[in-house]
PDB file of C-alpha atoms in Angstrom:
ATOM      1  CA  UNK A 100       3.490  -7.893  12.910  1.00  0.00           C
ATOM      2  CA  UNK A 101       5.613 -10.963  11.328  1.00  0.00           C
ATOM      3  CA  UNK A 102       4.679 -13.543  14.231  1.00  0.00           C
ATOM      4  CA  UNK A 103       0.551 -12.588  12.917  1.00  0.00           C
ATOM      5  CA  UNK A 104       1.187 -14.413   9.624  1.00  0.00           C
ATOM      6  CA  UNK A 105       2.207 -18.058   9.563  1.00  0.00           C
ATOM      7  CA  UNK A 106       4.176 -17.949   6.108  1.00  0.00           C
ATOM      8  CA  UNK A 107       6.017 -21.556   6.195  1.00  0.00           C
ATOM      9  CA  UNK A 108       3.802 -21.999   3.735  1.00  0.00           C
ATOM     10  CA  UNK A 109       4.452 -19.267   1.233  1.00  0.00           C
ATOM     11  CA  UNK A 110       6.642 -20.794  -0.747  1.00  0.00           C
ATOM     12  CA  UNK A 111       4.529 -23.724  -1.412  1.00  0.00           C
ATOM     13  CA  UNK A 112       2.361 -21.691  -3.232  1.00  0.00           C
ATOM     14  CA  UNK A 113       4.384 -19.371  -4.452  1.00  0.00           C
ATOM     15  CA  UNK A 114       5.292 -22.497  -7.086  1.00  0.00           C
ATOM     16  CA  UNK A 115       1.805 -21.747  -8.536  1.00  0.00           C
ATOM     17  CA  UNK A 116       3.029 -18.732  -9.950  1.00  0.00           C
ATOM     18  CA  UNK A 117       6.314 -20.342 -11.229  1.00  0.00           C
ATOM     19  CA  UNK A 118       4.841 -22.822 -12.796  1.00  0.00           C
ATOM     20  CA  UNK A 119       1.398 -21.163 -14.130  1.00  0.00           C
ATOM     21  CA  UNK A 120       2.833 -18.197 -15.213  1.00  0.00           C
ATOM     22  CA  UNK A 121       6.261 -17.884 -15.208  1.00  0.00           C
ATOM     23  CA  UNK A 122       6.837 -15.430 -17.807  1.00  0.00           C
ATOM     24  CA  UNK A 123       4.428 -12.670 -15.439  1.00  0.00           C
ATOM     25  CA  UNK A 124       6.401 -13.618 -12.392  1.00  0.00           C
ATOM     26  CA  UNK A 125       9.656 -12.709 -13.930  1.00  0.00           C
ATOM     27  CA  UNK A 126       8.802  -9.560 -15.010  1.00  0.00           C
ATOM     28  CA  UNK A 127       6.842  -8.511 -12.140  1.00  0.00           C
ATOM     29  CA  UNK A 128       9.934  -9.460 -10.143  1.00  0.00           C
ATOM     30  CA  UNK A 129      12.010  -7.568 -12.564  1.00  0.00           C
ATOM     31  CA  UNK A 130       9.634  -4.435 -12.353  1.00  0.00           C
ATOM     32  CA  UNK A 131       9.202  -4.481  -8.476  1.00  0.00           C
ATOM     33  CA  UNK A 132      12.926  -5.261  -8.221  1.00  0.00           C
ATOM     34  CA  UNK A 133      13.941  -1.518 -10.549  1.00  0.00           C
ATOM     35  CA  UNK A 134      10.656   0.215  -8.420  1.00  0.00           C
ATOM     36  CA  UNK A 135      12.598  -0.561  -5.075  1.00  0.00           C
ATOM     37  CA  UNK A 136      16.852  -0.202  -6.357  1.00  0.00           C
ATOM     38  CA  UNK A 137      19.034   0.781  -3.805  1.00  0.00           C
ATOM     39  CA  UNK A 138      20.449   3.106  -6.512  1.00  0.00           C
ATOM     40  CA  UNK A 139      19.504   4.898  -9.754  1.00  0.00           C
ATOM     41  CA  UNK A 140      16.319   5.963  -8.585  1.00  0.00           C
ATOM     42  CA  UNK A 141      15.543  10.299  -8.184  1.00  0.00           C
ATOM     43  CA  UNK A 142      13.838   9.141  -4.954  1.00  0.00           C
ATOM     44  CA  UNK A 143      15.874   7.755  -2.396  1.00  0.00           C
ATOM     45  CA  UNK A 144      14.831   4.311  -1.014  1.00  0.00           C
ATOM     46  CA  UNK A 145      14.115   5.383   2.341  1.00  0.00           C
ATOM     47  CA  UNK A 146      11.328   7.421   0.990  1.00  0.00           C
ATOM     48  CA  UNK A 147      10.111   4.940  -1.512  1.00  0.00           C
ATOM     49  CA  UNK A 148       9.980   2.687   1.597  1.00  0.00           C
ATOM     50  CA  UNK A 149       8.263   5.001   3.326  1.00  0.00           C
ATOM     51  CA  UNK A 150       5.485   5.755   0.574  1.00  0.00           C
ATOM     52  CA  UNK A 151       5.159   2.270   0.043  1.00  0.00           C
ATOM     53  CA  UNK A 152       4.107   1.453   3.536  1.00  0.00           C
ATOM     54  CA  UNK A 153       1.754   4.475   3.666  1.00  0.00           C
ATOM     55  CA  UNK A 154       0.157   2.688   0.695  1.00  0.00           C
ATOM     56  CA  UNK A 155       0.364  -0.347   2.401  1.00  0.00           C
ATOM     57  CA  UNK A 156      -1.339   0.850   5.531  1.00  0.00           C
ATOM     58  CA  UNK A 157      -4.090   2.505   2.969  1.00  0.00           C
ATOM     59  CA  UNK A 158      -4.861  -0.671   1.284  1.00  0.00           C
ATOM     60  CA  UNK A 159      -4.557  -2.859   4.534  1.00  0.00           C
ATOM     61  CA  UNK A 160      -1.907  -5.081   3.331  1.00  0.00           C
ATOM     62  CA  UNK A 161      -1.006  -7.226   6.263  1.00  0.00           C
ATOM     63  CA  UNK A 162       2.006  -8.759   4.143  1.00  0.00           C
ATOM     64  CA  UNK A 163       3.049  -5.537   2.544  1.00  0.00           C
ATOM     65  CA  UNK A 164       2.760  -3.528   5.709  1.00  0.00           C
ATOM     66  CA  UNK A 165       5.279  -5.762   7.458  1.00  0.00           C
ATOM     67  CA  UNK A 166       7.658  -6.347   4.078  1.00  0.00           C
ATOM     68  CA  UNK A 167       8.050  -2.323   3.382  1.00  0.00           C
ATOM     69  CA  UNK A 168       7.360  -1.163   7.277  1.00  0.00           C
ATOM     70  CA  UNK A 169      11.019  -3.480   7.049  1.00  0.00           C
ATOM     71  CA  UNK A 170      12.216  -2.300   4.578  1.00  0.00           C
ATOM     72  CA  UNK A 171      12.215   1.269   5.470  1.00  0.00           C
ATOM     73  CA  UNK A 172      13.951   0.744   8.998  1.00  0.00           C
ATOM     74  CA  UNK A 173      16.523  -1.070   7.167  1.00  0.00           C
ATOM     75  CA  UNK A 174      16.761   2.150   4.511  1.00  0.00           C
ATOM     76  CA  UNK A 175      17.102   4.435   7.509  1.00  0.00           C
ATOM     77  CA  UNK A 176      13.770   4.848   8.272  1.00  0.00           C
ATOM     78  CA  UNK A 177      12.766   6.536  11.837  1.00  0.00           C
ATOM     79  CA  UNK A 178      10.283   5.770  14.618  1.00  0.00           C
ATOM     80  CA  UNK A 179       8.890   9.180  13.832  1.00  0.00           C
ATOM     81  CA  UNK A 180       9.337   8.926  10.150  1.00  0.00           C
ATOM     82  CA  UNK A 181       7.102   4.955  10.185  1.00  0.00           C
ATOM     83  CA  UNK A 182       4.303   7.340  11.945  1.00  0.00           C
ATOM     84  CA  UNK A 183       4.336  10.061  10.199  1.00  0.00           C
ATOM     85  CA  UNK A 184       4.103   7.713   6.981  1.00  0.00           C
ATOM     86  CA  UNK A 185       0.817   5.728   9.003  1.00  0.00           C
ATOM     87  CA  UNK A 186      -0.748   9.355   9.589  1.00  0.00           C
ATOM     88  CA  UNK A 187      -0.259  10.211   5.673  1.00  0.00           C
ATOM     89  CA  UNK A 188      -2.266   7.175   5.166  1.00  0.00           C
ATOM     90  CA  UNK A 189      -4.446   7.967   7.475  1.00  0.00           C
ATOM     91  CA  UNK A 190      -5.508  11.233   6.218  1.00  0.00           C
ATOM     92  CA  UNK A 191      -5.287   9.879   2.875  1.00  0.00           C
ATOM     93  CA  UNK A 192      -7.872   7.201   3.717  1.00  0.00           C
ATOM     94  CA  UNK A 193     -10.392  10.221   5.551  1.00  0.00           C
ATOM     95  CA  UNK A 194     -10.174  12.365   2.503  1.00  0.00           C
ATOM     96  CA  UNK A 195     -10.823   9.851   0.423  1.00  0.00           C
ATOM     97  CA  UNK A 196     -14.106   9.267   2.218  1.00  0.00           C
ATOM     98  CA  UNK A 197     -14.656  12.878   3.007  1.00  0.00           C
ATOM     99  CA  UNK A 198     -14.554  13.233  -1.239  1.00  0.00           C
ATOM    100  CA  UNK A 199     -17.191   9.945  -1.480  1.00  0.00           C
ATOM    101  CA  UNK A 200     -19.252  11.288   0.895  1.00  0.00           C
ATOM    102  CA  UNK A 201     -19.756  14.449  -1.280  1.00  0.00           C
ATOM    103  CA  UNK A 202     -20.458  11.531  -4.756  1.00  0.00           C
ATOM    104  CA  UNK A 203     -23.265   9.946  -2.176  1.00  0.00           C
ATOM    105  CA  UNK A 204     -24.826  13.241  -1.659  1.00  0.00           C
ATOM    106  CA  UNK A 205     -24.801  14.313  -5.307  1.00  0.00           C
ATOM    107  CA  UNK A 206     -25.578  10.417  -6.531  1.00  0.00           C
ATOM    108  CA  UNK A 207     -28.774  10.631  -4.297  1.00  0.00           C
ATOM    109  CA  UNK A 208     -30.127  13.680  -5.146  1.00  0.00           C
ATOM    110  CA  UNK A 209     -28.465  16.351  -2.263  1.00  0.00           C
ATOM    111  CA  UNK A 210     -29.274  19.912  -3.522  1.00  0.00           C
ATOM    112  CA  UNK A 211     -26.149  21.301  -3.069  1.00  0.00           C
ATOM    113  CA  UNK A 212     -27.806  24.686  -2.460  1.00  0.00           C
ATOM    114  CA  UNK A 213     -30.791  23.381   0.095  1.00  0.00           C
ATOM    115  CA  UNK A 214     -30.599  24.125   3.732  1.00  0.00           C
ATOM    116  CA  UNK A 215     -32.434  21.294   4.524  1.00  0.00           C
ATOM    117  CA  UNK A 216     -31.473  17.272   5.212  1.00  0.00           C
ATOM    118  CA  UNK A 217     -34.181  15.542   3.237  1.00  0.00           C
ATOM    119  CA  UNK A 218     -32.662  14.818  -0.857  1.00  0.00           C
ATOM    120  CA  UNK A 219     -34.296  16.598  -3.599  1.00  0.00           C
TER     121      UNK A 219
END
């Protein structure tokens, strides 16, 4: 997915940050940096990876899907293991609108206990 994104320019703008708000980048850096050690973690990185691509593919991240679909191949991630991850967030992603469907029904009215189609 790297040759989708043209990021020669990344770094240009990535100054914004350093020099707007330095003091955020740092510790974002520092917290992202102890979220993904290669050690000290209960989790091993390989399945940090791994959850943080399924997130990645949930949210549609473009940048993160590359970075941590990466990241876990260099951790020891599998071919299976990067699909089984993408079908977590896939399933993730239906039951999350399987669950909103039911909020639509009860935020327009559906009697749960109706047999009919019309709200009421």
């Amino acid at each position: 997915m790297t040759e989708l994104f043209d990021r020669s320019d990344d770094p240009k703008y990535a100054r914004v940050y350093r020099r707007a708000t330095p003091d955020l980048l740092e510790k974002f850096d520092a917290f992202d940096n102890a979220v993904f050690a290669a050690e000290g973690r209960e989790i091993p990185l390989k399945y940090r990876e791994l959850m943080a691509l399924a997130v990645s593919i949930t949210t549609q991240c473009g940048y993160c899907i590359d970075f941590h679909g990466n990241a876990a191949v260099h951790a020891g991630a599998t071919e299976a293991e990067l699909a089984e991850s993408a079908w977590v967030a896939t399933a993730i992603r239906a039951g999350g609108g399987y669950a909103h469907g039911r909020l639509a029904f009860r935020l327009a009215g559906i009697d749960p206990h109706r047999h009919g189609g019309e709200a009421g």
